[in-house]
mmCIF file of C-alpha atoms in Angstrom:
data_model
loop_
_atom_site.group_PDB
_atom_site.id
_atom_site.type_symbol
_atom_site.label_atom_id
_atom_site.label_comp_id
_atom_site.label_asym_id
_atom_site.label_seq_id
_atom_site.Cartn_x
_atom_site.Cartn_y
_atom_site.Cartn_z
ATOM 1 C CA GLU F 1 -27.918 -31.803 7.583
ATOM 2 C CA ASN F 2 -31.636 -31.958 8.771
ATOM 3 C CA ALA F 3 -32.627 -33.795 5.479
ATOM 4 C CA SER F 4 -29.875 -36.231 5.822
ATOM 5 C CA ALA F 5 -31.005 -37.190 9.490
ATOM 6 C CA MET F 6 -34.522 -37.417 8.427
ATOM 7 C CA VAL F 7 -33.471 -39.778 5.496
ATOM 8 C CA ARG F 8 -31.437 -41.885 7.865
ATOM 9 C CA GLN F 9 -34.372 -42.010 10.300
ATOM 10 C CA LEU F 10 -36.873 -42.917 7.827
ATOM 11 C CA SER F 11 -34.725 -45.579 5.974
ATOM 12 C CA GLY F 12 -34.517 -47.585 9.246
ATOM 13 C CA GLY F 13 -30.588 -47.541 8.996
ATOM 14 C CA GLU F 14 -30.509 -48.876 5.424
ATOM 15 C CA ARG F 15 -27.837 -47.130 3.324
ATOM 16 C CA THR F 16 -29.924 -44.437 1.510
ATOM 17 C CA GLU F 17 -28.169 -41.930 -0.662
ATOM 18 C CA ILE F 18 -29.257 -38.359 -0.706
ATOM 19 C CA TRP F 19 -28.696 -36.209 -3.697
ATOM 20 C CA MET F 20 -29.079 -32.531 -4.281
ATOM 21 C CA GLY F 21 -31.173 -32.145 -7.484
ATOM 22 C CA GLU F 22 -31.207 -29.528 -10.281
ATOM 23 C CA THR F 23 -29.621 -26.467 -9.050
ATOM 24 C CA GLY F 24 -27.891 -23.518 -10.031
ATOM 25 C CA GLY F 25 -26.183 -20.355 -8.606
ATOM 26 C CA CYS F 26 -29.046 -18.099 -9.992
ATOM 27 C CA TYR F 27 -32.520 -19.050 -10.849
ATOM 28 C CA ASN F 28 -34.341 -18.314 -14.396
ATOM 29 C CA SER F 29 -31.681 -19.703 -16.443
ATOM 30 C CA GLY F 30 -28.841 -17.902 -14.373
ATOM 31 C CA HIS F 31 -27.283 -14.464 -15.002
ATOM 32 C CA ASN F 32 -24.677 -13.604 -17.395
ATOM 33 C CA THR F 33 -21.134 -12.611 -16.103
ATOM 34 C CA THR F 34 -22.312 -14.083 -12.778
ATOM 35 C CA SER F 35 -23.268 -17.668 -12.875
ATOM 36 C CA ASN F 36 -21.036 -18.309 -15.998
ATOM 37 C CA ALA F 37 -18.080 -16.477 -14.426
ATOM 38 C CA PHE F 38 -15.269 -16.798 -11.744
ATOM 39 C CA ILE F 39 -17.556 -15.451 -8.759
ATOM 40 C CA ASP F 40 -19.811 -18.557 -9.354
ATOM 41 C CA SER F 41 -17.039 -20.932 -8.627
ATOM 42 C CA PHE F 42 -17.126 -19.804 -4.968
ATOM 43 C CA TRP F 43 -20.688 -20.695 -4.543
ATOM 44 C CA TYR F 44 -20.373 -23.802 -6.402
ATOM 45 C CA LEU F 45 -17.458 -25.517 -4.539
ATOM 46 C CA GLN F 46 -18.851 -24.144 -1.340
ATOM 47 C CA VAL F 47 -22.186 -25.969 -1.712
ATOM 48 C CA MET F 48 -20.650 -28.966 -3.032
ATOM 49 C CA ALA F 49 -18.257 -29.178 -0.007
ATOM 50 C CA GLY F 50 -21.161 -28.246 2.290
ATOM 51 C CA PHE F 51 -23.685 -30.772 0.932
ATOM 52 C CA ALA F 52 -20.831 -33.658 1.265
ATOM 53 C CA ALA F 53 -20.379 -32.618 4.685
ATOM 54 C CA SER F 54 -24.037 -32.882 5.524
ATOM 55 C CA GLY F 55 -24.126 -36.450 4.285
ATOM 56 C CA HIS F 56 -25.078 -35.819 0.826
ATOM 57 C CA SER F 57 -23.478 -38.213 -2.010
ATOM 58 C CA GLY F 58 -24.631 -36.450 -5.334
ATOM 59 C CA PHE F 59 -25.024 -32.893 -6.453
ATOM 60 C CA CYS F 60 -26.655 -32.364 -9.827
ATOM 61 C CA ARG F 61 -25.633 -29.286 -11.776
ATOM 62 C CA GLN F 62 -28.146 -27.207 -13.982
ATOM 63 C CA THR F 63 -26.984 -27.433 -16.521
ATOM 64 C CA PHE F 64 -23.954 -28.804 -18.652
ATOM 65 C CA ILE F 65 -24.899 -26.685 -21.748
ATOM 66 C CA GLY F 66 -27.786 -24.105 -21.760
ATOM 67 C CA GLY F 67 -28.652 -21.009 -20.030
ATOM 68 C CA ASN F 68 -26.371 -18.803 -18.146
ATOM 69 C CA TYR F 69 -25.406 -21.430 -15.547
ATOM 70 C CA GLU F 70 -24.034 -23.895 -17.886
ATOM 71 C CA LEU F 71 -20.548 -25.507 -17.592
ATOM 72 C CA VAL F 72 -19.592 -25.165 -21.388
ATOM 73 C CA ASP F 73 -20.689 -22.109 -23.354
ATOM 74 C CA LYS F 74 -23.480 -23.123 -25.700
ATOM 75 C CA ASP F 75 -22.117 -20.836 -28.518
ATOM 76 C CA THR F 76 -18.473 -21.250 -28.321
ATOM 77 C CA HIS F 77 -18.134 -24.574 -26.510
ATOM 78 C CA VAL F 78 -15.662 -22.936 -24.335
ATOM 79 C CA PRO F 79 -15.751 -24.217 -20.822
ATOM 80 C CA ASN F 80 -16.711 -21.715 -18.102
ATOM 81 C CA PRO F 81 -14.793 -21.291 -14.673
ATOM 82 C CA ASP F 82 -17.079 -23.694 -12.974
ATOM 83 C CA TYR F 83 -16.124 -26.677 -15.305
ATOM 84 C CA TYR F 84 -12.667 -26.457 -14.133
ATOM 85 C CA SER F 85 -13.680 -26.140 -10.622
ATOM 86 C CA LEU F 86 -15.810 -28.907 -10.923
ATOM 87 C CA ALA F 87 -12.817 -30.981 -12.837
ATOM 88 C CA ILE F 88 -10.375 -30.471 -9.980
ATOM 89 C CA PHE F 89 -12.943 -31.130 -7.303
ATOM 90 C CA ASN F 90 -13.703 -34.411 -8.879
ATOM 91 C CA LYS F 91 -10.237 -35.399 -9.501
ATOM 92 C CA LEU F 92 -8.849 -34.812 -5.996
ATOM 93 C CA MET F 93 -11.974 -35.095 -3.394
ATOM 94 C CA SER F 94 -13.121 -38.365 -2.505
ATOM 95 C CA GLU F 95 -16.382 -39.289 -0.648
ATOM 96 C CA THR F 96 -14.370 -39.420 2.764
ATOM 97 C CA VAL F 97 -15.112 -36.127 4.392
ATOM 98 C CA LEU F 98 -12.846 -34.806 7.266
ATOM 99 C CA TRP F 99 -13.610 -32.416 9.937
ATOM 100 C CA VAL F 100 -11.200 -29.468 9.928
ATOM 101 C CA ASP F 101 -10.878 -27.010 13.004
ATOM 102 C CA ALA F 102 -10.094 -23.551 11.343
ATOM 103 C CA LYS F 103 -9.719 -20.457 13.091
ATOM 104 C CA GLU F 104 -9.008 -16.766 12.062
ATOM 105 C CA GLU F 105 -6.734 -14.362 13.724
ATOM 106 C CA GLU F 106 -6.389 -10.837 12.983
ATOM 107 C CA GLU F 107 -2.825 -9.425 12.776
ATOM 108 C CA GLU F 108 -1.979 -6.772 15.164
ATOM 109 C CA GLU F 109 -0.428 -4.733 12.322
ATOM 110 C CA GLU F 110 -1.776 -5.275 8.964
ATOM 111 C CA GLU F 111 1.035 -5.399 6.226
ATOM 112 C CA ALA F 112 0.875 -5.745 2.368
ATOM 113 C CA GLY F 113 -3.107 -6.005 2.353
ATOM 114 C CA VAL F 114 -2.744 -9.201 4.530
ATOM 115 C CA ALA F 115 -5.974 -9.022 6.666
ATOM 116 C CA GLY F 116 -5.216 -11.975 8.887
ATOM 117 C CA THR F 117 -4.103 -15.341 9.279
ATOM 118 C CA LYS F 118 -6.004 -18.549 8.837
ATOM 119 C CA LYS F 119 -4.881 -21.762 10.884
ATOM 120 C CA MET F 120 -6.109 -25.125 9.923
ATOM 121 C CA THR F 121 -5.761 -28.586 12.035
ATOM 122 C CA LYS F 122 -6.973 -31.577 10.193
ATOM 123 C CA LYS F 123 -8.919 -33.759 12.718
ATOM 124 C CA GLY F 124 -10.661 -37.240 11.965
ATOM 125 C CA GLY F 125 -14.240 -37.658 11.911
ATOM 126 C CA GLU F 126 -15.155 -40.637 10.225
ATOM 127 C CA ASN F 127 -14.624 -43.031 13.352
ATOM 128 C CA ASN F 128 -17.046 -40.711 15.231
ATOM 129 C CA SER F 129 -20.598 -41.235 15.797
ATOM 130 C CA VAL F 130 -23.357 -39.771 13.565
ATOM 131 C CA SER F 131 -24.429 -37.386 16.351
ATOM 132 C CA GLU F 132 -20.828 -36.424 16.981
ATOM 133 C CA ARG F 133 -19.953 -35.728 13.224
ATOM 134 C CA GLN F 134 -23.329 -33.593 12.894
ATOM 135 C CA ALA F 135 -22.313 -31.428 15.790
ATOM 136 C CA GLN F 136 -18.711 -31.078 14.290
ATOM 137 C CA ARG F 137 -19.902 -30.023 11.004
ATOM 138 C CA GLN F 138 -22.413 -27.764 12.164
ATOM 139 C CA GLN F 139 -19.879 -26.043 14.211
ATOM 140 C CA GLN F 140 -17.724 -25.891 11.304
ATOM 141 C CA GLN F 141 -20.209 -24.472 9.109
ATOM 142 C CA GLN F 142 -21.216 -21.724 11.495
ATOM 143 C CA GLN F 143 -17.652 -20.565 11.900
ATOM 144 C CA GLN F 144 -17.032 -20.624 8.267
ATOM 145 C CA GLN F 145 -19.986 -18.352 7.654
ATOM 146 C CA GLN F 146 -18.275 -15.700 9.594
ATOM 147 C CA GLN F 147 -14.737 -15.830 8.315
ATOM 148 C CA GLN F 148 -12.833 -14.559 5.263
ATOM 149 C CA VAL F 149 -11.468 -17.976 4.433
ATOM 150 C CA SER F 150 -13.369 -21.093 4.265
ATOM 151 C CA VAL F 151 -11.877 -24.665 4.766
ATOM 152 C CA TRP F 152 -12.973 -27.998 3.899
ATOM 153 C CA ALA F 153 -11.023 -31.330 3.751
ATOM 154 C CA HIS F 154 -11.479 -34.610 2.293
ATOM 155 C CA CYS F 155 -9.173 -37.848 1.726
ATOM 156 C CA ALA F 156 -7.975 -37.828 -1.781
ATOM 157 C CA ARG F 157 -9.235 -40.109 -4.396
ATOM 158 C CA ASP F 158 -7.325 -43.236 -4.821
ATOM 159 C CA ASN F 159 -5.809 -41.686 -8.226
ATOM 160 C CA ALA F 160 -2.419 -42.276 -9.540
ATOM 161 C CA ASP F 161 -2.316 -38.542 -10.642
ATOM 162 C CA ILE F 162 -2.548 -37.432 -6.984
ATOM 163 C CA LEU F 163 1.092 -37.537 -5.495
ATOM 164 C CA PRO F 164 1.917 -40.513 -7.494
ATOM 165 C CA ASN F 165 5.152 -41.170 -5.179
ATOM 166 C CA GLU F 166 2.951 -41.250 -1.988
ATOM 167 C CA GLU F 167 1.919 -44.950 -1.061
ATOM 168 C CA ASP F 168 0.122 -43.790 2.063
ATOM 169 C CA GLY F 169 -2.827 -41.731 0.631
ATOM 170 C CA ALA F 170 -3.274 -38.092 1.052
ATOM 171 C CA VAL F 171 -5.500 -35.304 2.500
ATOM 172 C CA VAL F 172 -7.057 -32.521 0.227
ATOM 173 C CA PHE F 173 -7.623 -29.079 1.600
ATOM 174 C CA LEU F 174 -10.230 -26.748 -0.257
ATOM 175 C CA LEU F 175 -9.835 -23.284 0.652
ATOM 176 C CA LEU F 176 -11.922 -20.029 -0.378
ATOM 177 C CA ASN F 177 -10.577 -16.772 0.020
ATOM 178 C CA TYR F 178 -13.895 -14.487 -0.195
ATOM 179 C CA GLY F 179 -11.961 -11.408 0.835
ATOM 180 C CA ASN F 180 -10.790 -8.281 -0.844
ATOM 181 C CA SER F 181 -7.405 -8.845 0.631
ATOM 182 C CA SER F 182 -4.801 -11.805 0.679
ATOM 183 C CA ALA F 183 -4.661 -14.280 3.432
ATOM 184 C CA GLU F 184 -2.091 -16.217 4.878
ATOM 185 C CA VAL F 185 -2.767 -19.924 5.746
ATOM 186 C CA ILE F 186 -1.032 -21.889 8.457
ATOM 187 C CA LEU F 187 -1.460 -25.560 8.553
ATOM 188 C CA GLU F 188 -1.185 -27.079 11.946
ATOM 189 C CA GLY F 189 -0.955 -30.761 13.316
ATOM 190 C CA LEU F 190 2.045 -32.000 11.086
ATOM 191 C CA LYS F 191 3.582 -34.728 12.948
ATOM 192 C CA GLU F 192 7.613 -34.106 13.500
ATOM 193 C CA ASP F 193 9.838 -36.695 11.926
ATOM 194 C CA GLY F 194 13.050 -35.078 11.625
ATOM 195 C CA THR F 195 12.459 -33.331 8.426
ATOM 196 C CA ALA F 196 11.951 -29.572 7.815
ATOM 197 C CA SER F 197 9.172 -29.544 5.541
ATOM 198 C CA VAL F 198 6.472 -31.583 3.987
ATOM 199 C CA LYS F 199 5.897 -31.693 0.074
ATOM 200 C CA ALA F 200 2.530 -30.795 -1.098
ATOM 201 C CA ASP F 201 0.685 -30.071 -4.454
ATOM 202 C CA LEU F 202 -1.128 -26.820 -4.958
ATOM 203 C CA TYR F 203 -4.014 -26.072 -7.473
ATOM 204 C CA MET F 204 -4.617 -22.251 -6.958
ATOM 205 C CA LEU F 205 -7.380 -20.828 -9.015
ATOM 206 C CA THR F 206 -7.618 -16.913 -9.791
ATOM 207 C CA ALA F 207 -8.910 -14.809 -12.381
ATOM 208 C CA GLN F 208 -8.423 -11.110 -13.719
ATOM 209 C CA SER F 209 -11.695 -10.191 -11.879
ATOM 210 C CA LEU F 210 -14.624 -12.034 -10.316
ATOM 211 C CA SER F 211 -16.606 -11.510 -13.563
ATOM 212 C CA SER F 212 -14.041 -13.005 -15.673
ATOM 213 C CA ARG F 213 -14.932 -15.828 -17.907
ATOM 214 C CA VAL F 214 -11.288 -17.083 -17.990
ATOM 215 C CA VAL F 215 -9.578 -18.806 -14.877
ATOM 216 C CA ARG F 216 -6.064 -19.072 -14.251
ATOM 217 C CA LEU F 217 -4.392 -22.167 -12.605
ATOM 218 C CA ASN F 218 -1.152 -21.334 -10.747
ATOM 219 C CA GLY F 219 -1.047 -18.126 -12.800
ATOM 220 C CA LYS F 220 -1.578 -19.821 -16.257
ATOM 221 C CA GLU F 221 -4.833 -19.111 -18.142
ATOM 222 C CA LEU F 222 -6.782 -22.204 -18.905
ATOM 223 C CA VAL F 223 -7.668 -22.256 -22.501
ATOM 224 C CA LEU F 224 -8.371 -24.832 -24.964
ATOM 225 C CA GLY F 225 -5.569 -26.073 -27.233
ATOM 226 C CA THR F 226 -5.347 -25.640 -31.023
ATOM 227 C CA ASP F 227 -7.508 -28.924 -31.562
ATOM 228 C CA ASP F 228 -10.226 -27.738 -28.746
ATOM 229 C CA THR F 229 -8.397 -30.162 -26.311
ATOM 230 C CA ILE F 230 -9.013 -29.535 -22.528
ATOM 231 C CA PRO F 231 -5.833 -28.199 -20.909
ATOM 232 C CA HIS F 232 -4.220 -30.625 -18.256
ATOM 233 C CA LEU F 233 -4.867 -29.461 -14.678
ATOM 234 C CA GLU F 234 -1.379 -29.851 -13.178
ATOM 235 C CA PRO F 235 -0.456 -28.763 -9.714
ATOM 236 C CA MET F 236 2.501 -26.726 -8.505
ATOM 237 C CA ALA F 237 4.806 -28.280 -6.179
ATOM 238 C CA ILE F 238 5.110 -26.435 -2.676
ATOM 239 C CA GLU F 239 6.752 -27.255 0.670
ATOM 240 C CA ILE F 240 5.106 -26.579 4.143
ATOM 241 C CA LYS F 241 7.327 -26.258 7.167
ATOM 242 C CA ARG F 242 6.558 -28.363 9.937
ATOM 243 C CA GLY F 243 5.481 -26.292 13.032
ATOM 244 C CA GLY F 244 5.217 -23.243 10.816
ATOM 245 C CA GLY F 245 3.742 -20.261 12.253
ATOM 246 C CA SER F 246 2.935 -16.696 11.154
ATOM 247 C CA GLN F 247 6.391 -16.391 9.793
ATOM 248 C CA ASP F 248 6.346 -19.530 7.804
ATOM 249 C CA PRO F 249 2.680 -19.873 6.309
ATOM 250 C CA ALA F 250 1.866 -23.019 4.254
ATOM 251 C CA LEU F 251 0.623 -20.564 1.536
ATOM 252 C CA THR F 252 -0.602 -17.012 0.869
ATOM 253 C CA MET F 253 -3.651 -16.682 -0.889
ATOM 254 C CA PRO F 254 -4.547 -13.739 -2.931
ATOM 255 C CA GLN F 255 -7.770 -11.832 -2.848
ATOM 256 C CA HIS F 256 -10.621 -13.780 -4.273
ATOM 257 C CA SER F 257 -8.744 -16.872 -4.781
ATOM 258 C CA ILE F 258 -9.371 -20.683 -4.607
ATOM 259 C CA ALA F 259 -6.835 -23.299 -3.455
ATOM 260 C CA PHE F 260 -6.888 -27.029 -3.461
ATOM 261 C CA VAL F 261 -3.864 -28.383 -1.228
ATOM 262 C CA VAL F 262 -2.964 -31.985 -1.494
ATOM 263 C CA VAL F 263 -0.764 -33.014 1.739
ATOM 264 C CA PRO F 264 0.342 -36.929 2.216
ATOM 265 C CA ALA F 265 -1.487 -38.563 4.679
ATOM 266 C CA SER F 266 1.639 -39.770 6.278
ATOM 267 C CA ALA F 267 2.169 -36.139 7.290
ATOM 268 C CA PHE F 268 -0.365 -36.356 10.208
ATOM 269 C CA ASP F 269 -0.589 -38.610 13.014
ATOM 270 C CA SER F 270 -4.112 -39.956 12.246
ATOM 271 C CA SER F 271 -4.558 -42.452 9.462
ATOM 272 C CA GLU F 272 -8.117 -42.109 8.328
ATOM 273 C CA CYS F 273 -6.851 -41.197 4.747
ATOM 274 C CA SER F 274 -4.139 -43.898 4.577
ATOM 275 C CA LYS F 275 -4.532 -46.428 1.860
#
């Protein structure tokens, strides 16, 4: 955030892009079973979303092939989990970053390993002043550091593969469950229009363990085809109840899981993601 503000000040108001240069989850060529495993996707997506929220427009990964922080294994040419995390991020997330007011509530009685409930309210941010956006995002990042589930939101890319029947654009929520327990997520702020629920798309990433080199998308392992083709990254259709509370969460995230949730922009009162 400080770097973004400094560049804007020195550029005299000109549009100057800020990029994160060569970086990886571990120094000295990374660490086997860490920077090439599922656990690294939590760091990778967190910093990409965080840098975008801080005004950076580019993020350079070290490396595509080479070392233990590579996206594709140099020996087998099999994609590592970060490859698929990046592919979904780039497929869904546009450059328009939104502010999400997220709070975590502990349940009075924990059941079935559910440690708490994450409530999200999408709020606009692009029409606010630079100083207001900075304050909002600093507040958001401070909150996220203390919570089991981190939440980020962007407008969806203008892509026919994203809610192809939705003409009004979409909002994409990125959720990272760092906890050793599952977490229920409640999405607040959906407008009432007489229907009971909102149709959404879910991309849920899980793995057998944090050190796994194989990632699952909505329960299905992502493996290369017989001719080494990359598998299609298809979502699962879900429905989110309007006005849902703790009895009707938008979704339940397993422990150590990552979720992208695509919700039509028309489900919200604000229109910053409308086409």
